[in-house]
Amino acid sequence: TSYCNLRCVWCDTPYTSWEPEDRDITVAESVAAITRYGCKHVVITGGEPFIQPKELIALCHELDKRGHHITIETNATLFAEVTAHLISMSPKLRNSNPSEENRFFKRHERERICPEVIRKFLGAYPCQVKFVVDTPEDLTEIQTLQTEIGIPAETILLMPQGTTSAVLQQKQEWLVNLCKENGYRYSPRVHVDIWGDKRGV
């Protein structure tokens, strides 16, 4: 899906946020394209899928009828009841903020964390909660959110921020150790290691 209500400074899909591209396709066209792939597992991502709740609900309904396993990736700022087998939330930490001079800064800072939405998803669906980590200092914010919102440690994944294998490898060792020490899981960016910072992989 295209469009996002946030503006992460390190966004790796700027064509859905900072410079959104328009390409309207119907639910039926989406289902037909997925059917051609012949895959069972479908991951709906963005941008932010819940910006278009009516279309998202219809798409998930059609995919579920056809026996697909549906994962929805979301920044967890918007909620709608959909048919999904896994909600993959990625609440944005302070490290995602644009510069204070940027016109999106205030809105992004205000909207990037929605505790009530996170709690709704946790109460209604199987979930994972992925945080994009830039420095070891990000752990303090993660632990605060975990405590205040009530996020189970076993649902938390930490993923390094970076778009090259070299940068990801620099962060890998200390981030894996943080996961081990806190009962979290580590989420590598395998597509970057294999294909680099490319669109469509």
JSON list of C-alpha atoms in Angstrom, two decimals:
[
{"chain": "A", "resi": 1, "resn": "THR", "atom": "CA", "xyz": [0.00, 0.00, 0.00]},
{"chain": "A", "resi": 2, "resn": "SER", "atom": "CA", "xyz": [1.09, 3.57, -0.53]},
{"chain": "A", "resi": 3, "resn": "TYR", "atom": "CA", "xyz": [0.97, 6.58, 1.79]},
{"chain": "A", "resi": 4, "resn": "CYS", "atom": "CA", "xyz": [2.10, 6.86, 5.39]},
{"chain": "A", "resi": 5, "resn": "ASN", "atom": "CA", "xyz": [1.08, 9.15, 8.24]},
{"chain": "A", "resi": 6, "resn": "LEU", "atom": "CA", "xyz": [4.64, 9.24, 9.61]},
{"chain": "A", "resi": 7, "resn": "ARG", "atom": "CA", "xyz": [7.91, 10.57, 8.18]},
{"chain": "A", "resi": 8, "resn": "CYS", "atom": "CA", "xyz": [10.80, 8.50, 9.55]},
{"chain": "A", "resi": 9, "resn": "VAL", "atom": "CA", "xyz": [14.12, 10.14, 8.81]},
{"chain": "A", "resi": 10, "resn": "TRP", "atom": "CA", "xyz": [15.63, 6.79, 7.78]},
{"chain": "A", "resi": 11, "resn": "CYS", "atom": "CA", "xyz": [12.56, 5.49, 5.87]},
{"chain": "A", "resi": 12, "resn": "ASP", "atom": "CA", "xyz": [13.61, 2.82, 3.36]},
{"chain": "A", "resi": 13, "resn": "THR", "atom": "CA", "xyz": [10.43, 3.22, 1.29]},
{"chain": "A", "resi": 14, "resn": "PRO", "atom": "CA", "xyz": [10.33, 7.01, 0.71]},
{"chain": "A", "resi": 15, "resn": "TYR", "atom": "CA", "xyz": [8.14, 6.43, -2.35]},
{"chain": "A", "resi": 16, "resn": "THR", "atom": "CA", "xyz": [5.32, 5.65, 0.12]},
{"chain": "A", "resi": 17, "resn": "SER", "atom": "CA", "xyz": [5.96, 8.49, 2.56]},
{"chain": "A", "resi": 18, "resn": "TRP", "atom": "CA", "xyz": [8.24, 11.42, 1.77]},
{"chain": "A", "resi": 19, "resn": "GLU", "atom": "CA", "xyz": [7.49, 11.30, -1.97]},
{"chain": "A", "resi": 20, "resn": "PRO", "atom": "CA", "xyz": [4.42, 9.08, -2.33]},
{"chain": "A", "resi": 21, "resn": "GLU", "atom": "CA", "xyz": [3.71, 7.60, -5.73]},
{"chain": "A", "resi": 22, "resn": "ASP", "atom": "CA", "xyz": [0.14, 7.13, -6.93]},
{"chain": "A", "resi": 23, "resn": "ARG", "atom": "CA", "xyz": [-0.84, 3.83, -8.48]},
{"chain": "A", "resi": 24, "resn": "ASP", "atom": "CA", "xyz": [-4.43, 2.83, -7.90]},
{"chain": "A", "resi": 25, "resn": "ILE", "atom": "CA", "xyz": [-5.29, -0.85, -8.23]},
{"chain": "A", "resi": 26, "resn": "THR", "atom": "CA", "xyz": [-8.48, -2.56, -7.15]},
{"chain": "A", "resi": 27, "resn": "VAL", "atom": "CA", "xyz": [-8.82, -5.28, -4.55]},
{"chain": "A", "resi": 28, "resn": "ALA", "atom": "CA", "xyz": [-9.64, -7.72, -7.36]},
{"chain": "A", "resi": 29, "resn": "GLU", "atom": "CA", "xyz": [-6.47, -6.76, -9.23]},
{"chain": "A", "resi": 30, "resn": "SER", "atom": "CA", "xyz": [-4.42, -7.21, -6.06]},
{"chain": "A", "resi": 31, "resn": "VAL", "atom": "CA", "xyz": [-5.91, -10.66, -5.44]},
{"chain": "A", "resi": 32, "resn": "ALA", "atom": "CA", "xyz": [-5.25, -11.66, -9.06]},
{"chain": "A", "resi": 33, "resn": "ALA", "atom": "CA", "xyz": [-1.61, -10.58, -8.81]},
{"chain": "A", "resi": 34, "resn": "ILE", "atom": "CA", "xyz": [-1.12, -12.50, -5.56]},
{"chain": "A", "resi": 35, "resn": "THR", "atom": "CA", "xyz": [-2.76, -15.58, -7.10]},
{"chain": "A", "resi": 36, "resn": "ARG", "atom": "CA", "xyz": [-0.29, -15.46, -10.00]},
{"chain": "A", "resi": 37, "resn": "TYR", "atom": "CA", "xyz": [2.59, -15.65, -7.51]},
{"chain": "A", "resi": 38, "resn": "GLY", "atom": "CA", "xyz": [1.20, -18.87, -6.10]},
{"chain": "A", "resi": 39, "resn": "CYS", "atom": "CA", "xyz": [2.29, -18.08, -2.54]},
{"chain": "A", "resi": 40, "resn": "LYS", "atom": "CA", "xyz": [0.45, -19.08, 0.64]},
{"chain": "A", "resi": 41, "resn": "HIS", "atom": "CA", "xyz": [1.91, -16.40, 2.93]},
{"chain": "A", "resi": 42, "resn": "VAL", "atom": "CA", "xyz": [1.00, -12.80, 2.10]},
{"chain": "A", "resi": 43, "resn": "VAL", "atom": "CA", "xyz": [2.57, -9.82, 3.88]},
{"chain": "A", "resi": 44, "resn": "ILE", "atom": "CA", "xyz": [0.71, -6.53, 3.46]},
{"chain": "A", "resi": 45, "resn": "THR", "atom": "CA", "xyz": [2.99, -3.59, 4.09]},
{"chain": "A", "resi": 46, "resn": "GLY", "atom": "CA", "xyz": [3.37, 0.03, 3.06]},
{"chain": "A", "resi": 47, "resn": "GLY", "atom": "CA", "xyz": [3.49, 2.90, 3.78]},
{"chain": "A", "resi": 48, "resn": "GLU", "atom": "CA", "xyz": [0.78, 2.32, 6.36]},
{"chain": "A", "resi": 49, "resn": "PRO", "atom": "CA", "xyz": [-1.91, -0.20, 5.31]},
{"chain": "A", "resi": 50, "resn": "PHE", "atom": "CA", "xyz": [-4.46, 1.01, 7.88]},
{"chain": "A", "resi": 51, "resn": "ILE", "atom": "CA", "xyz": [-4.65, 4.42, 6.16]},
{"chain": "A", "resi": 52, "resn": "GLN", "atom": "CA", "xyz": [-6.98, 2.64, 3.70]},
{"chain": "A", "resi": 53, "resn": "PRO", "atom": "CA", "xyz": [-9.09, 0.53, 6.10]},
{"chain": "A", "resi": 54, "resn": "LYS", "atom": "CA", "xyz": [-12.02, -0.20, 3.77]},
{"chain": "A", "resi": 55, "resn": "GLU", "atom": "CA", "xyz": [-9.78, -1.58, 1.03]},
{"chain": "A", "resi": 56, "resn": "LEU", "atom": "CA", "xyz": [-7.56, -3.40, 3.54]},
{"chain": "A", "resi": 57, "resn": "ILE", "atom": "CA", "xyz": [-10.55, -5.13, 5.14]},
{"chain": "A", "resi": 58, "resn": "ALA", "atom": "CA", "xyz": [-11.84, -6.22, 1.72]},
{"chain": "A", "resi": 59, "resn": "LEU", "atom": "CA", "xyz": [-8.43, -7.45, 0.57]},
{"chain": "A", "resi": 60, "resn": "CYS", "atom": "CA", "xyz": [-7.84, -9.47, 3.73]},
{"chain": "A", "resi": 61, "resn": "HIS", "atom": "CA", "xyz": [-11.33, -11.00, 3.46]},
{"chain": "A", "resi": 62, "resn": "GLU", "atom": "CA", "xyz": [-10.67, -12.14, -0.11]},
{"chain": "A", "resi": 63, "resn": "LEU", "atom": "CA", "xyz": [-7.23, -13.52, 0.74]},
{"chain": "A", "resi": 64, "resn": "ASP", "atom": "CA", "xyz": [-8.56, -15.39, 3.75]},
{"chain": "A", "resi": 65, "resn": "LYS", "atom": "CA", "xyz": [-11.30, -16.99, 1.61]},
{"chain": "A", "resi": 66, "resn": "ARG", "atom": "CA", "xyz": [-8.54, -18.34, -0.63]},
{"chain": "A", "resi": 67, "resn": "GLY", "atom": "CA", "xyz": [-6.61, -19.87, 2.27]},
{"chain": "A", "resi": 68, "resn": "HIS", "atom": "CA", "xyz": [-3.75, -17.40, 2.50]},
{"chain": "A", "resi": 69, "resn": "HIS", "atom": "CA", "xyz": [-1.84, -16.72, 5.72]},
{"chain": "A", "resi": 70, "resn": "ILE", "atom": "CA", "xyz": [-2.03, -12.94, 6.17]},
{"chain": "A", "resi": 71, "resn": "THR", "atom": "CA", "xyz": [0.51, -10.77, 7.96]},
{"chain": "A", "resi": 72, "resn": "ILE", "atom": "CA", "xyz": [-0.03, -7.02, 8.16]},
{"chain": "A", "resi": 73, "resn": "GLU", "atom": "CA", "xyz": [2.92, -4.74, 8.86]},
{"chain": "A", "resi": 74, "resn": "THR", "atom": "CA", "xyz": [1.86, -1.53, 10.58]},
{"chain": "A", "resi": 75, "resn": "ASN", "atom": "CA", "xyz": [3.35, 1.38, 12.50]},
{"chain": "A", "resi": 76, "resn": "ALA", "atom": "CA", "xyz": [0.57, 0.77, 15.06]},
{"chain": "A", "resi": 77, "resn": "THR", "atom": "CA", "xyz": [-0.88, 4.28, 14.99]},
{"chain": "A", "resi": 78, "resn": "LEU", "atom": "CA", "xyz": [-4.24, 3.30, 13.40]},
{"chain": "A", "resi": 79, "resn": "PHE", "atom": "CA", "xyz": [-6.59, 0.41, 14.18]},
{"chain": "A", "resi": 80, "resn": "ALA", "atom": "CA", "xyz": [-9.31, -1.40, 12.28]},
{"chain": "A", "resi": 81, "resn": "GLU", "atom": "CA", "xyz": [-10.74, -4.90, 12.68]},
{"chain": "A", "resi": 82, "resn": "VAL", "atom": "CA", "xyz": [-9.40, -7.02, 9.84]},
{"chain": "A", "resi": 83, "resn": "THR", "atom": "CA", "xyz": [-8.89, -10.69, 9.08]},
{"chain": "A", "resi": 84, "resn": "ALA", "atom": "CA", "xyz": [-5.21, -11.35, 9.81]},
{"chain": "A", "resi": 85, "resn": "HIS", "atom": "CA", "xyz": [-3.14, -14.17, 11.24]},
{"chain": "A", "resi": 86, "resn": "LEU", "atom": "CA", "xyz": [-0.27, -11.97, 12.44]},
{"chain": "A", "resi": 87, "resn": "ILE", "atom": "CA", "xyz": [-0.01, -8.25, 13.12]},
{"chain": "A", "resi": 88, "resn": "SER", "atom": "CA", "xyz": [3.60, -7.09, 12.85]},
{"chain": "A", "resi": 89, "resn": "MET", "atom": "CA", "xyz": [3.76, -3.77, 14.65]},
{"chain": "A", "resi": 90, "resn": "SER", "atom": "CA", "xyz": [6.70, -1.41, 14.31]},
{"chain": "A", "resi": 91, "resn": "PRO", "atom": "CA", "xyz": [6.22, 1.52, 16.69]},
{"chain": "A", "resi": 92, "resn": "LYS", "atom": "CA", "xyz": [8.70, 4.26, 15.90]},
{"chain": "A", "resi": 93, "resn": "LEU", "atom": "CA", "xyz": [11.32, 5.30, 18.42]},
{"chain": "A", "resi": 94, "resn": "ARG", "atom": "CA", "xyz": [12.77, 8.82, 18.79]},
{"chain": "A", "resi": 95, "resn": "ASN", "atom": "CA", "xyz": [15.57, 7.81, 16.42]},
{"chain": "A", "resi": 96, "resn": "SER", "atom": "CA", "xyz": [13.00, 8.04, 13.61]},
{"chain": "A", "resi": 97, "resn": "ASN", "atom": "CA", "xyz": [12.29, 11.75, 14.11]},
{"chain": "A", "resi": 98, "resn": "PRO", "atom": "CA", "xyz": [13.04, 14.12, 11.25]},
{"chain": "A", "resi": 99, "resn": "SER", "atom": "CA", "xyz": [15.08, 17.19, 12.19]},
{"chain": "A", "resi": 100, "resn": "GLU", "atom": "CA", "xyz": [13.25, 19.77, 14.29]},
{"chain": "A", "resi": 101, "resn": "GLU", "atom": "CA", "xyz": [13.45, 22.20, 11.37]},
{"chain": "A", "resi": 102, "resn": "ASN", "atom": "CA", "xyz": [11.52, 19.80, 9.14]},
{"chain": "A", "resi": 103, "resn": "ARG", "atom": "CA", "xyz": [7.85, 20.64, 8.64]},
{"chain": "A", "resi": 104, "resn": "PHE", "atom": "CA", "xyz": [6.86, 17.06, 9.55]},
{"chain": "A", "resi": 105, "resn": "PHE", "atom": "CA", "xyz": [8.73, 16.99, 12.88]},
{"chain": "A", "resi": 106, "resn": "LYS", "atom": "CA", "xyz": [5.90, 18.01, 15.22]},
{"chain": "A", "resi": 107, "resn": "ARG", "atom": "CA", "xyz": [3.33, 15.74, 13.61]},
{"chain": "A", "resi": 108, "resn": "HIS", "atom": "CA", "xyz": [5.69, 12.77, 13.50]},
{"chain": "A", "resi": 109, "resn": "GLU", "atom": "CA", "xyz": [6.72, 13.21, 17.15]},
{"chain": "A", "resi": 110, "resn": "ARG", "atom": "CA", "xyz": [3.08, 13.57, 18.22]},
{"chain": "A", "resi": 111, "resn": "GLU", "atom": "CA", "xyz": [1.77, 10.54, 16.30]},
{"chain": "A", "resi": 112, "resn": "ARG", "atom": "CA", "xyz": [4.63, 8.02, 16.26]},
{"chain": "A", "resi": 113, "resn": "ILE", "atom": "CA", "xyz": [3.54, 6.14, 19.43]},
{"chain": "A", "resi": 114, "resn": "CYS", "atom": "CA", "xyz": [-0.12, 5.27, 20.13]},
{"chain": "A", "resi": 115, "resn": "PRO", "atom": "CA", "xyz": [-0.27, 3.09, 23.26]},
{"chain": "A", "resi": 116, "resn": "GLU", "atom": "CA", "xyz": [-4.02, 2.46, 22.96]},
{"chain": "A", "resi": 117, "resn": "VAL", "atom": "CA", "xyz": [-3.65, 1.13, 19.40]},
{"chain": "A", "resi": 118, "resn": "ILE", "atom": "CA", "xyz": [-0.77, -1.14, 20.39]},
{"chain": "A", "resi": 119, "resn": "ARG", "atom": "CA", "xyz": [-2.83, -2.53, 23.28]},
{"chain": "A", "resi": 120, "resn": "LYS", "atom": "CA", "xyz": [-5.82, -3.13, 20.97]},
{"chain": "A", "resi": 121, "resn": "PHE", "atom": "CA", "xyz": [-3.73, -5.14, 18.54]},
{"chain": "A", "resi": 122, "resn": "LEU", "atom": "CA", "xyz": [-2.07, -7.11, 21.36]},
{"chain": "A", "resi": 123, "resn": "GLY", "atom": "CA", "xyz": [-5.49, -7.97, 22.77]},
{"chain": "A", "resi": 124, "resn": "ALA", "atom": "CA", "xyz": [-7.07, -8.98, 19.47]},
{"chain": "A", "resi": 125, "resn": "TYR", "atom": "CA", "xyz": [-4.41, -10.70, 17.32]},
{"chain": "A", "resi": 126, "resn": "PRO", "atom": "CA", "xyz": [-1.24, -12.77, 17.41]},
{"chain": "A", "resi": 127, "resn": "CYS", "atom": "CA", "xyz": [1.40, -10.03, 17.32]},
{"chain": "A", "resi": 128, "resn": "GLN", "atom": "CA", "xyz": [5.05, -9.23, 17.08]},
{"chain": "A", "resi": 129, "resn": "VAL", "atom": "CA", "xyz": [6.45, -5.81, 17.98]},
{"chain": "A", "resi": 130, "resn": "LYS", "atom": "CA", "xyz": [9.53, -4.77, 16.03]},
{"chain": "A", "resi": 131, "resn": "PHE", "atom": "CA", "xyz": [11.66, -1.81, 17.01]},
{"chain": "A", "resi": 132, "resn": "VAL", "atom": "CA", "xyz": [14.21, -0.31, 14.62]},
{"chain": "A", "resi": 133, "resn": "VAL", "atom": "CA", "xyz": [17.35, 0.27, 16.69]},
{"chain": "A", "resi": 134, "resn": "ASP", "atom": "CA", "xyz": [20.08, 2.75, 15.82]},
{"chain": "A", "resi": 135, "resn": "THR", "atom": "CA", "xyz": [22.20, 2.89, 18.99]},
{"chain": "A", "resi": 136, "resn": "PRO", "atom": "CA", "xyz": [22.38, 0.96, 22.28]},
{"chain": "A", "resi": 137, "resn": "GLU", "atom": "CA", "xyz": [20.79, 3.98, 23.97]},
{"chain": "A", "resi": 138, "resn": "ASP", "atom": "CA", "xyz": [17.51, 3.15, 22.21]},
{"chain": "A", "resi": 139, "resn": "LEU", "atom": "CA", "xyz": [17.02, 0.32, 24.71]},
{"chain": "A", "resi": 140, "resn": "THR", "atom": "CA", "xyz": [15.89, 2.77, 27.41]},
{"chain": "A", "resi": 141, "resn": "GLU", "atom": "CA", "xyz": [12.95, 3.96, 25.31]},
{"chain": "A", "resi": 142, "resn": "ILE", "atom": "CA", "xyz": [12.06, 0.38, 24.33]},
{"chain": "A", "resi": 143, "resn": "GLN", "atom": "CA", "xyz": [11.98, -0.76, 27.95]},
{"chain": "A", "resi": 144, "resn": "THR", "atom": "CA", "xyz": [9.89, 2.25, 28.97]},
{"chain": "A", "resi": 145, "resn": "LEU", "atom": "CA", "xyz": [7.34, 1.48, 26.25]},
{"chain": "A", "resi": 146, "resn": "GLN", "atom": "CA", "xyz": [7.37, -2.21, 27.15]},
{"chain": "A", "resi": 147, "resn": "THR", "atom": "CA", "xyz": [6.53, -1.40, 30.78]},
{"chain": "A", "resi": 148, "resn": "GLU", "atom": "CA", "xyz": [4.02, 1.39, 30.17]},
{"chain": "A", "resi": 149, "resn": "ILE", "atom": "CA", "xyz": [2.08, -0.39, 27.42]},
{"chain": "A", "resi": 150, "resn": "GLY", "atom": "CA", "xyz": [2.47, -3.95, 28.70]},
{"chain": "A", "resi": 151, "resn": "ILE", "atom": "CA", "xyz": [4.27, -5.48, 25.74]},
{"chain": "A", "resi": 152, "resn": "PRO", "atom": "CA", "xyz": [5.32, -9.10, 26.43]},
{"chain": "A", "resi": 153, "resn": "ALA", "atom": "CA", "xyz": [9.09, -9.51, 25.99]},
{"chain": "A", "resi": 154, "resn": "GLU", "atom": "CA", "xyz": [8.62, -12.61, 23.83]},
{"chain": "A", "resi": 155, "resn": "THR", "atom": "CA", "xyz": [6.78, -10.54, 21.20]},
{"chain": "A", "resi": 156, "resn": "ILE", "atom": "CA", "xyz": [9.57, -7.96, 20.86]},
{"chain": "A", "resi": 157, "resn": "LEU", "atom": "CA", "xyz": [12.04, -8.03, 17.96]},
{"chain": "A", "resi": 158, "resn": "LEU", "atom": "CA", "xyz": [14.97, -5.64, 17.58]},
{"chain": "A", "resi": 159, "resn": "MET", "atom": "CA", "xyz": [16.14, -4.81, 14.06]},
{"chain": "A", "resi": 160, "resn": "PRO", "atom": "CA", "xyz": [19.24, -2.76, 13.24]},
{"chain": "A", "resi": 161, "resn": "GLN", "atom": "CA", "xyz": [18.73, 0.49, 11.35]},
{"chain": "A", "resi": 162, "resn": "GLY", "atom": "CA", "xyz": [20.81, 0.48, 8.18]},
{"chain": "A", "resi": 163, "resn": "THR", "atom": "CA", "xyz": [20.64, 0.03, 4.43]},
{"chain": "A", "resi": 164, "resn": "THR", "atom": "CA", "xyz": [24.02, -1.62, 3.76]},
{"chain": "A", "resi": 165, "resn": "SER", "atom": "CA", "xyz": [25.51, -4.90, 4.94]},
{"chain": "A", "resi": 166, "resn": "ALA", "atom": "CA", "xyz": [28.50, -3.04, 6.40]},
{"chain": "A", "resi": 167, "resn": "VAL", "atom": "CA", "xyz": [26.35, -0.83, 8.63]},
{"chain": "A", "resi": 168, "resn": "LEU", "atom": "CA", "xyz": [24.15, -3.74, 9.70]},
{"chain": "A", "resi": 169, "resn": "GLN", "atom": "CA", "xyz": [27.18, -5.86, 10.63]},
{"chain": "A", "resi": 170, "resn": "GLN", "atom": "CA", "xyz": [28.56, -3.05, 12.77]},
{"chain": "A", "resi": 171, "resn": "LYS", "atom": "CA", "xyz": [25.39, -3.10, 14.86]},
{"chain": "A", "resi": 172, "resn": "GLN", "atom": "CA", "xyz": [24.73, -6.82, 14.83]},
{"chain": "A", "resi": 173, "resn": "GLU", "atom": "CA", "xyz": [26.89, -8.01, 17.74]},
{"chain": "A", "resi": 174, "resn": "TRP", "atom": "CA", "xyz": [25.82, -5.48, 20.37]},
{"chain": "A", "resi": 175, "resn": "LEU", "atom": "CA", "xyz": [22.20, -5.70, 19.25]},
{"chain": "A", "resi": 176, "resn": "VAL", "atom": "CA", "xyz": [22.13, -9.51, 19.47]},
{"chain": "A", "resi": 177, "resn": "ASN", "atom": "CA", "xyz": [23.57, -9.21, 22.98]},
{"chain": "A", "resi": 178, "resn": "LEU", "atom": "CA", "xyz": [20.83, -6.73, 23.96]},
{"chain": "A", "resi": 179, "resn": "CYS", "atom": "CA", "xyz": [18.26, -9.24, 22.73]},
{"chain": "A", "resi": 180, "resn": "LYS", "atom": "CA", "xyz": [19.79, -12.09, 24.72]},
{"chain": "A", "resi": 181, "resn": "GLU", "atom": "CA", "xyz": [20.01, -9.98, 27.88]},
{"chain": "A", "resi": 182, "resn": "ASN", "atom": "CA", "xyz": [16.38, -8.87, 27.71]},
{"chain": "A", "resi": 183, "resn": "GLY", "atom": "CA", "xyz": [14.53, -11.89, 26.31]},
{"chain": "A", "resi": 184, "resn": "TYR", "atom": "CA", "xyz": [13.89, -10.27, 22.91]},
{"chain": "A", "resi": 185, "resn": "ARG", "atom": "CA", "xyz": [14.39, -11.67, 19.42]},
{"chain": "A", "resi": 186, "resn": "TYR", "atom": "CA", "xyz": [16.80, -10.38, 16.79]},
{"chain": "A", "resi": 187, "resn": "SER", "atom": "CA", "xyz": [15.44, -9.47, 13.36]},
{"chain": "A", "resi": 188, "resn": "PRO", "atom": "CA", "xyz": [18.10, -9.34, 10.62]},
{"chain": "A", "resi": 189, "resn": "ARG", "atom": "CA", "xyz": [17.60, -7.47, 7.34]},
{"chain": "A", "resi": 190, "resn": "VAL", "atom": "CA", "xyz": [18.37, -10.47, 5.14]},
{"chain": "A", "resi": 191, "resn": "HIS", "atom": "CA", "xyz": [17.13, -8.81, 1.94]},
{"chain": "A", "resi": 192, "resn": "VAL", "atom": "CA", "xyz": [19.73, -6.04, 2.40]},
{"chain": "A", "resi": 193, "resn": "ASP", "atom": "CA", "xyz": [22.50, -8.60, 2.91]},
{"chain": "A", "resi": 194, "resn": "ILE", "atom": "CA", "xyz": [21.50, -10.45, -0.26]},
{"chain": "A", "resi": 195, "resn": "TRP", "atom": "CA", "xyz": [20.36, -7.72, -2.66]},
{"chain": "A", "resi": 196, "resn": "GLY", "atom": "CA", "xyz": [21.47, -4.46, -1.07]},
{"chain": "A", "resi": 197, "resn": "ASP", "atom": "CA", "xyz": [19.30, -1.37, -0.76]},
{"chain": "A", "resi": 198, "resn": "LYS", "atom": "CA", "xyz": [17.04, -2.18, -3.70]},
{"chain": "A", "resi": 199, "resn": "ARG", "atom": "CA", "xyz": [13.36, -1.62, -4.27]},
{"chain": "A", "resi": 200, "resn": "GLY", "atom": "CA", "xyz": [11.08, -4.59, -4.85]},
{"chain": "A", "resi": 201, "resn": "VAL", "atom": "CA", "xyz": [13.06, -7.30, -3.05]}
]
